[in-house]
Every structure is written in structure tokens, then in C-alpha cells.
Coordinates of C-alpha atoms in Angstrom, one line a residue:
X267 CA 100.5 137.6 25.2
X268 CA 98.7 136.0 23.8
X269 CA 99.3 132.9 24.7
X270 CA 97.8 134.8 28.2
X271 CA 94.5 135.2 26.9
X272 CA 94.2 132.4 25.5
X273 CA 94.7 130.6 28.2
X274 CA 92.7 132.7 30.9
X275 CA 89.7 133.0 28.3
X276 CA 90.3 128.7 28.4
X277 CA 90.0 128.2 32.1
X278 CA 87.2 131.4 32.5
X279 CA 86.5 130.6 37.0
X280 CA 90.3 130.6 37.1
X281 CA 90.2 134.7 36.7
X282 CA 86.5 134.6 38.3
X283 CA 87.5 133.2 42.0
X284 CA 90.4 135.2 41.1
X285 CA 88.1 138.7 41.7
X286 CA 85.9 136.6 44.0
X287 CA 88.8 136.9 46.0
X288 CA 89.3 141.0 45.4
X289 CA 85.7 141.1 45.6
X290 CA 85.8 138.8 49.6
X291 CA 89.1 140.8 51.2
X292 CA 88.0 144.4 50.3
X293 CA 84.2 143.6 51.1
X294 CA 85.8 142.2 54.4
X295 CA 87.8 145.0 54.6
X296 CA 84.4 147.4 55.4
X297 CA 83.1 145.3 56.8
X298 CA 85.7 145.7 60.0
X299 CA 86.0 149.1 59.5
X300 CA 81.8 149.8 59.5
X301 CA 82.7 148.8 63.0
X302 CA 81.0 145.8 62.7
X303 CA 81.3 143.0 66.0
X304 CA 81.1 139.9 67.6
X305 CA 77.6 138.2 66.2
X306 CA 76.2 140.8 63.8
X307 CA 80.9 140.2 62.5
X308 CA 79.5 136.9 62.2
X309 CA 76.8 137.6 60.1
X310 CA 77.8 139.8 57.6
X311 CA 80.6 137.3 57.5
X312 CA 78.2 135.3 56.0
X313 CA 76.7 136.8 53.5
X314 CA 79.8 138.6 51.9
X315 CA 81.7 135.1 51.7
X316 CA 78.3 133.7 49.6
X317 CA 78.5 136.7 47.8
X318 CA 81.7 135.9 46.4
X319 CA 81.7 132.4 46.1
X320 CA 78.1 133.7 43.6
X321 CA 81.6 135.5 41.6
X322 CA 83.8 132.5 41.4
X323 CA 81.6 130.0 40.1
X324 CA 79.1 132.4 38.1
X325 CA 79.8 130.9 34.5
X326 CA 80.6 127.0 35.5
X327 CA 76.2 127.4 36.6
X328 CA 75.3 130.5 36.6
X329 CA 72.0 129.5 37.6
X330 CA 72.4 128.3 40.3
X331 CA 74.7 131.1 41.4
X332 CA 71.3 132.9 40.5
X333 CA 70.2 131.5 42.6
X334 CA 72.6 131.9 45.9
X335 CA 72.5 135.4 45.6
X336 CA 69.1 136.0 45.9
X337 CA 69.4 133.9 49.2
X338 CA 72.2 136.1 50.6
X339 CA 69.6 139.1 49.4
X340 CA 67.6 137.8 51.5
X341 CA 69.4 136.7 54.1
X342 CA 71.1 140.1 54.7
X343 CA 67.4 142.3 54.5
X344 CA 66.1 139.3 57.2
X345 CA 69.5 139.8 58.9
X346 CA 69.7 143.3 58.7
X347 CA 72.8 144.2 57.3
X348 CA 73.6 146.6 56.0
X349 CA 74.9 147.6 52.7
X350 CA 78.7 146.2 51.9
X351 CA 81.0 146.9 48.9
X352 CA 79.6 142.4 48.5
X353 CA 76.7 143.6 47.6
X354 CA 77.6 145.1 43.6
X355 CA 78.4 141.3 43.1
X356 CA 74.9 141.0 41.9
X357 CA 74.8 143.3 39.7
X358 CA 77.4 141.1 38.3
X359 CA 75.0 138.1 38.8
X360 CA 72.0 139.8 36.3
X361 CA 74.9 140.4 34.0
X362 CA 75.8 136.3 33.6
X363 CA 72.5 134.9 33.8
X364 CA 72.0 137.5 31.5
X365 CA 74.2 136.4 28.9
X366 CA 74.9 132.5 30.0
X367 CA 72.1 131.4 32.1
X368 CA 68.5 129.2 30.7
X369 CA 65.4 131.6 29.6
X370 CA 63.5 131.3 33.3
X371 CA 67.2 132.8 35.1
X372 CA 67.4 135.8 33.2
X373 CA 63.8 136.9 33.1
X374 CA 64.4 135.7 36.6
X375 CA 66.9 137.5 37.2
X376 CA 65.7 141.2 35.6
X377 CA 62.5 140.8 37.9
X378 CA 64.9 140.6 41.2
X379 CA 67.5 143.4 40.0
X380 CA 64.6 145.8 39.0
X381 CA 63.2 144.9 42.7
X382 CA 66.0 145.1 44.8
X383 CA 66.3 148.8 45.4
X384 CA 62.9 148.7 46.2
X385 CA 63.6 145.7 49.0
X386 CA 66.9 148.3 50.0
X387 CA 63.9 151.1 50.3
X388 CA 61.1 149.2 52.0
X389 CA 64.4 147.7 54.9
X390 CA 66.5 150.7 55.4
X391 CA 63.4 153.6 54.6
X392 CA 65.4 156.7 53.4
X393 CA 63.4 161.0 53.2
X394 CA 64.6 162.6 50.5
X395 CA 61.6 165.1 50.6
X396 CA 58.4 164.4 48.7
X397 CA 58.0 160.9 47.6
X398 CA 58.1 162.4 44.2
X399 CA 62.0 162.6 44.8
X400 CA 62.0 158.6 47.2
X401 CA 61.0 156.8 43.7
X402 CA 62.9 158.7 41.3
X403 CA 65.8 157.8 44.2
X404 CA 64.5 154.4 43.7
X405 CA 64.3 154.4 40.0
X406 CA 67.4 156.0 39.4
X407 CA 68.7 152.9 41.6
X408 CA 67.7 150.4 39.5
X409 CA 69.2 152.2 36.3
X410 CA 72.5 150.2 36.6
X411 CA 70.3 146.7 37.6
X412 CA 68.0 146.7 34.3
X413 CA 71.3 148.0 32.3
X414 CA 73.1 145.0 34.1
X415 CA 71.4 142.9 32.1
X416 CA 70.6 144.3 29.2
X417 CA 74.5 144.3 28.7
X418 CA 74.5 140.5 28.9
X419 CA 71.3 140.3 26.1
X420 CA 72.5 141.1 23.8
X421 CA 75.9 139.0 24.2
X422 CA 73.9 136.8 24.4
X423 CA 72.1 137.4 21.0
X424 CA 76.1 138.3 19.4
X425 CA 76.6 134.8 20.9
X426 CA 74.5 133.3 19.1
X427 CA 74.2 135.4 15.6
X428 CA 77.3 134.4 15.4
X429 CA 76.7 130.2 16.2
X430 CA 74.1 130.8 13.0
X431 CA 77.0 132.6 11.2
X432 CA 78.4 129.7 11.6
X433 CA 76.8 126.9 11.6
X434 CA 75.3 128.6 8.1
X435 CA 79.3 128.6 7.1
X436 CA 79.8 125.2 7.8
X437 CA 76.9 124.2 6.1
X438 CA 77.8 125.9 3.0
X439 CA 81.5 125.0 2.7
X440 CA 79.5 120.8 2.7
X441 CA 77.7 122.5 0.0
X442 CA 80.0 123.3 -1.3
X443 CA 82.7 119.7 -1.5
X444 CA 79.3 117.7 -2.3
X445 CA 78.9 120.0 -5.4
X446 CA 82.3 119.8 -6.3
X447 CA 82.3 115.8 -5.7
X448 CA 78.8 116.0 -8.3
X449 CA 81.5 118.3 -10.7
X450 CA 84.3 115.6 -10.2
X451 CA 82.5 112.9 -10.4
X452 CA 80.8 113.6 -13.7
X453 CA 83.5 114.5 -15.7
X454 CA 85.0 111.5 -15.2
X455 CA 82.2 109.8 -16.2
X456 CA 82.6 112.2 -20.0
X457 CA 85.8 111.2 -19.7
X458 CA 85.1 107.3 -19.7
X459 CA 83.0 107.4 -23.1
X460 CA 85.5 109.6 -24.6
X461 CA 87.6 106.8 -23.4
X462 CA 86.4 104.1 -24.4
X463 CA 85.3 105.1 -27.9
X464 CA 88.8 105.5 -27.8
X465 CA 89.5 101.9 -27.1
X466 CA 86.7 100.6 -28.8
X467 CA 88.4 102.0 -32.1
X468 CA 91.0 101.2 -31.0
X469 CA 89.7 96.9 -30.3
X470 CA 88.1 97.0 -33.8
X471 CA 91.2 97.7 -35.3
X472 CA 93.0 94.4 -34.4
X473 CA 90.3 92.6 -35.4
X474 CA 89.7 93.3 -38.6
X475 CA 93.5 93.2 -39.2
X476 CA 93.5 90.4 -37.7
X477 CA 90.6 88.7 -39.7
X478 CA 93.2 89.6 -42.8
X479 CA 96.1 87.9 -41.8
X480 CA 94.5 85.0 -41.2
X481 CA 93.0 85.7 -45.0
X482 CA 95.8 86.6 -46.2
X483 CA 98.2 84.3 -43.7
X484 CA 99.6 81.5 -46.9
X485 CA 99.6 83.5 -49.9
X486 CA 100.7 87.1 -48.8
X487 CA 103.0 86.6 -46.0
X488 CA 104.4 90.0 -45.8
X489 CA 100.8 91.7 -45.8
X490 CA 100.3 89.0 -42.7
X491 CA 103.7 90.6 -41.1
X492 CA 102.0 94.2 -41.3
X493 CA 99.4 93.9 -40.7
X494 CA 100.6 91.7 -37.5
X495 CA 103.1 95.1 -36.4
X496 CA 99.8 96.8 -37.1
X497 CA 98.1 94.9 -34.4
X498 CA 100.9 95.1 -31.5
X499 CA 100.7 99.0 -32.2
X500 CA 96.6 98.9 -32.0
X501 CA 97.2 96.9 -28.8
X502 CA 99.8 98.7 -26.9
X503 CA 97.9 101.8 -27.3
X504 CA 95.0 100.4 -26.9
X505 CA 97.1 98.9 -23.0
X506 CA 97.7 102.2 -22.2
X507 CA 94.2 104.1 -22.3
X508 CA 93.2 100.8 -20.4
X509 CA 95.5 101.0 -17.7
X510 CA 94.7 105.1 -17.6
X511 CA 90.7 103.7 -17.0
X512 CA 91.9 102.1 -14.2
X513 CA 90.1 103.5 -11.3
X514 CA 86.9 105.9 -12.8
X515 CA 84.3 105.1 -12.9
X516 CA 81.1 104.9 -15.0
X517 CA 77.9 106.0 -13.8
X518 CA 74.1 106.4 -15.4
X519 CA 74.1 107.3 -18.2
X520 CA 71.2 108.8 -21.3
X521 CA 70.3 108.5 -24.1
X522 CA 73.6 109.3 -26.3
X523 CA 72.4 111.6 -29.3
X524 CA 74.6 111.1 -32.9
X525 CA 77.4 113.9 -31.7
X526 CA 78.3 111.5 -28.5
X527 CA 79.1 109.3 -31.8
X528 CA 81.0 111.4 -33.4
X529 CA 84.8 110.8 -34.0
X530 CA 86.5 112.8 -31.4
X531 CA 88.2 115.7 -32.2
X532 CA 92.0 115.7 -32.6
X533 CA 95.0 118.0 -32.4
X534 CA 94.5 118.4 -36.8
X535 CA 91.7 119.8 -35.7
X536 CA 93.1 122.7 -33.5
X537 CA 92.9 125.0 -36.7
X538 CA 89.2 124.9 -37.5
X539 CA 88.5 125.5 -33.1
X540 CA 90.7 128.3 -33.8
X541 CA 89.1 129.8 -36.9
X542 CA 85.7 129.5 -35.5
X543 CA 86.8 131.3 -32.2
X544 CA 88.1 133.6 -34.8
X545 CA 84.9 133.9 -36.3
X546 CA 83.4 134.5 -33.2
X547 CA 85.6 137.8 -32.4
X548 CA 88.4 136.2 -30.4
X549 CA 91.4 137.4 -31.6
X550 CA 93.7 134.2 -31.6
X551 CA 97.6 134.3 -32.4
X552 CA 97.9 130.4 -33.3
X553 CA 101.7 128.9 -33.4
X554 CA 103.3 125.5 -34.4
X555 CA 106.8 124.3 -33.4
X556 CA 108.5 121.4 -33.3
X557 CA 107.8 118.3 -35.9
X558 CA 104.0 117.3 -35.4
X559 CA 103.5 113.6 -34.9
X560 CA 101.0 111.3 -34.3
X561 CA 99.8 111.2 -30.8
X562 CA 97.6 109.0 -28.8
X563 CA 94.0 109.3 -28.8
X564 CA 94.0 110.4 -25.4
X565 CA 96.1 112.7 -25.3
X566 CA 95.5 114.1 -28.4
X567 CA 91.8 114.1 -27.9
X568 CA 93.4 116.6 -24.7
X569 CA 94.8 119.0 -26.4
X570 CA 91.9 119.5 -28.3
X571 CA 89.9 119.8 -25.1
X572 CA 92.2 122.6 -22.9
X573 CA 92.6 124.1 -25.9
X574 CA 88.6 124.3 -26.5
X575 CA 88.0 125.2 -22.4
X576 CA 90.7 127.8 -22.4
X577 CA 88.9 129.7 -25.3
X578 CA 85.8 129.2 -23.7
X579 CA 86.8 131.5 -20.3
X580 CA 88.7 133.1 -22.5
X581 CA 85.5 134.6 -24.1
X582 CA 84.5 134.7 -20.6
X583 CA 86.0 136.1 -17.7
X584 CA 88.6 138.9 -20.7
X585 CA 86.5 141.4 -20.6
X586 CA 86.2 143.3 -23.8
X587 CA 89.1 143.3 -26.5
X588 CA 91.4 140.4 -25.6
X589 CA 93.3 138.7 -27.5
X590 CA 94.4 135.1 -27.0
X591 CA 98.2 133.1 -27.7
X592 CA 97.6 129.7 -28.2
X593 CA 100.9 127.4 -28.6
X594 CA 101.7 123.8 -29.4
X595 CA 105.7 122.5 -28.0
X596 CA 106.3 119.1 -29.8
X597 CA 109.3 117.8 -27.5
X598 CA 111.2 114.7 -27.4
X599 CA 109.0 113.5 -24.3
X600 CA 106.4 115.8 -24.4
X601 CA 104.1 118.2 -25.5
X602 CA 103.3 122.0 -24.5
X603 CA 100.0 123.6 -25.0
X604 CA 100.7 126.8 -24.2
X605 CA 97.0 129.4 -24.0
X606 CA 97.5 133.0 -22.7
X607 CA 95.4 136.2 -22.9
X608 CA 95.9 140.0 -21.9
X609 CA 92.3 140.3 -20.5
X610 CA 91.8 140.9 -17.3
X611 CA 91.7 137.5 -15.8
X612 CA 89.3 135.1 -14.0
X613 CA 87.9 135.1 -10.8
X614 CA 90.5 133.6 -8.4
X615 CA 88.4 130.3 -6.9
X616 CA 87.8 129.5 -10.4
X617 CA 92.1 128.6 -10.4
X618 CA 93.7 128.7 -6.6
X619 CA 90.1 126.2 -5.7
X620 CA 89.0 124.0 -8.9
X621 CA 86.2 126.6 -8.1
X622 CA 83.2 125.9 -10.8
X623 CA 83.2 127.6 -14.3
X624 CA 80.1 128.8 -14.7
X625 CA 78.1 126.0 -14.9
X626 CA 80.9 124.0 -16.7
X627 CA 83.6 123.4 -13.8
X628 CA 86.0 124.2 -16.5
X629 CA 89.1 124.1 -14.2
X630 CA 88.3 120.8 -12.4
X631 CA 87.7 119.3 -16.5
X632 CA 90.8 120.5 -17.4
X633 CA 92.9 119.2 -14.3
X634 CA 91.1 115.6 -14.7
X635 CA 91.6 115.3 -18.3
X636 CA 95.9 116.2 -17.4
X637 CA 95.9 113.6 -14.8
X638 CA 94.6 110.6 -16.6
X639 CA 97.0 111.4 -19.5
X640 CA 100.0 111.7 -16.6
X641 CA 100.3 114.9 -17.1
X642 CA 100.8 118.2 -16.2
X643 CA 99.0 121.7 -15.4
X644 CA 99.4 125.3 -14.0
X645 CA 97.1 127.8 -14.5
X646 CA 96.5 130.8 -13.2
X647 CA 97.2 135.4 -13.9
X648 CA 99.9 136.2 -16.0
X649 CA 101.7 139.2 -14.9
X650 CA 101.5 142.5 -16.9
X651 CA 97.4 141.2 -16.8
X652 CA 95.6 138.5 -18.2
X653 CA 95.5 134.7 -17.8
X654 CA 97.3 132.0 -18.8
X655 CA 97.3 127.8 -19.2
X656 CA 99.7 125.7 -19.9
X657 CA 100.5 121.9 -20.0
X658 CA 102.4 119.4 -20.7
X659 CA 101.7 115.9 -22.3
X660 CA 103.8 113.1 -21.7
X661 CA 104.0 111.6 -25.2
X662 CA 106.7 108.6 -26.9
X663 CA 110.1 108.9 -27.8
X664 CA 110.2 110.4 -31.3
X665 CA 110.9 108.1 -33.6

């Protein structure tokens, strides 16, 4: 049934042609039943065929069919063709032009429809009593034309309103996509700046160790060997960070203040972060499982920022009397993070569509950070209420 409806919507001329044939058949029976004959029969046939054609092509060429229906009406008056069922097509044409035609055609259809009963009375006078009664009958006959025009014009207005809503929705969608791209670009620039500081630190260490190794090369070979091992490990770590930076473009940045040059936070500073959050009134249960071990700078920074952003979202969206739990698990090949709360949770757009969290675009930032280190992030409502964020950050095998 749905396919049939879609087919009919795509082929309106076929539907109109069906009704035109239906109107032509019944109108011809009506004309033949009234005793027309000879030239009168053919005259009536011309008028019936013209109005049926106007119905068949009314949506393909509404203005032209209005002129054809007008010509058929004038021909009916001049040729003295009595009223018949085909005249119903004039109501259909008035409605169609009001709904789909040009503005001039709509106004012309309204005037012609209101004038039709008066012309009918002038051509074939009817006496219903006093002059007031005749005027009342003429007005009553003009009401269907007025209603047809009002109905068509209301359809035109509703279509224009829906088209405006669709255009506005499309514009809002484009603006949302543009804002999301700007947020992603800004977050990538911030990540690039932070990782740049990490890489610069590693390179500085390598330079210092290389200078020291050259200085003690002959006097203390053991210290030189140790320095070379440090350079090798630091170089591999810096190379890994540089690979993650590929494809990330740093945009123009304003002047950096002293806060931008501060050491980057790591997992070891999570205790300070938790105490700060507790001091702000949010109870947090913090546990660490597994044997802590040195991590790459990128993983350290990513883990810290995820916990920081998750607890910030808990304060924003959790509601009153909310508490949180943070769990850090050192696995053989991954660092697992779990941050969950028992509040009312964030809005659906924040975690399903990566939408803006206030002014911070928090979920976008977390996904970007985890993607930079090759990890995985899951965020969504927690069974039983609240919100949960879990992340798996890949690590080098222990030992």
C-alpha cells in the first residue's frame, strides 16, 4: 500500500487523468441524457472535452489550464451550452491555481470564480422571487468557488511554511557541522601544542645525554654506555610521539602565557586532582589496581585529561547529591580507565553525537585525545542511573 501511495505521489498527472476520464464519461452521459442532438451535442462535447483536459493537466500547467477553463466557460456562455457535470472542473481549477499557480493566476481564478454565478444568472435568468432573493442565490452559488480558493491558498501557505522550516533545519545542521569542525580543529591544535612540549622535552634530554656521553667517552665508558641507553629509549619514545602527531596541523595561536608553559599533568597527579574535586563538594572514590609503571607522556596526559573532563561533566550534569568513582587499572597491554557516577547523567546529544558540552566540547576533546594514542573510548548512561566513561589506552608490555 505504501508503494502504491509513493507511486501515485510521483505521477500526479496519471491520477488527474484518471479523474478527468471519470468526469468526461459522466458528463457525456449527462449531456446525452438531456436530449442534446445534432450541432448542440457536438457543441456541448467541445465544452466537456476542454474542461476534462483542464482537469487532466491541472498540476502540470496550472496557469494554462486556468486559461483553458476560462475559454471553455466563455464558450459555454456564447454557445448557449446548459450547465452540466463538467462545470465541476471549474472548482477544481480554482483550487489548483490557488495552491500551485502563480500569484496573478490565483487572483484571476478568485475573481473569475466569484463572477461565474453572476454571469450564469445574466445568461440564463432565474427568478426566485424578489431581487433580494435572487442576490442571495447568486451569493450562495459563489460560496463554493470562494471555499475552493481559500482551501488552495491555505495549502500554498502551509507548503511555504514547511519549506521554510526545512530550509532552516538544513541551515542549522550546516551550522552545527561547522561548529563541530571548528571544535575538532581547536582541540587538535591544543593537543598538538601539548605533545609538542612532550617531544621537545624528550629531544632536550637526548641532547644533554649525548653531550655527556661525548664528554666521558674515554674517561668513564660505563657512564657513556648508560647515557647511550637513555638516548636510545628517549629517542624511541619521541619517535612514537612524532608519529602520533602526523596529520595534526597546528593553527595560529595567540601569545602563550606562563600557564601554557607549565609541566603537563600525568597519572601521578591524579591524587591532587581527586582531592581538589572532593574539596569542591563532589565525593570521589579513587582506586588503583595493578602495578604502576612508567608510561609514555602521551598516555599520561590523556589519562589525566579524561579523568579531569569526566569529573567536570559529573559536576555539570550529575545533579544534587551525586558521587563518583574513578578506577585506574594497569594491565599487561593497556591502561584501563573507568569514571562513573550515580547522578542523572548527561544529555543524549553530548555522548551520542559528540555535541558541545557547554563551551568546552568535552566529549569531542576526549575522543580526539584517545584517538591520538590509538586507544578506545566508550561513554553512555550507566545501568541503574548515572553516567559512565571508560577508556583503554594501549601500553608497552611490562618488562
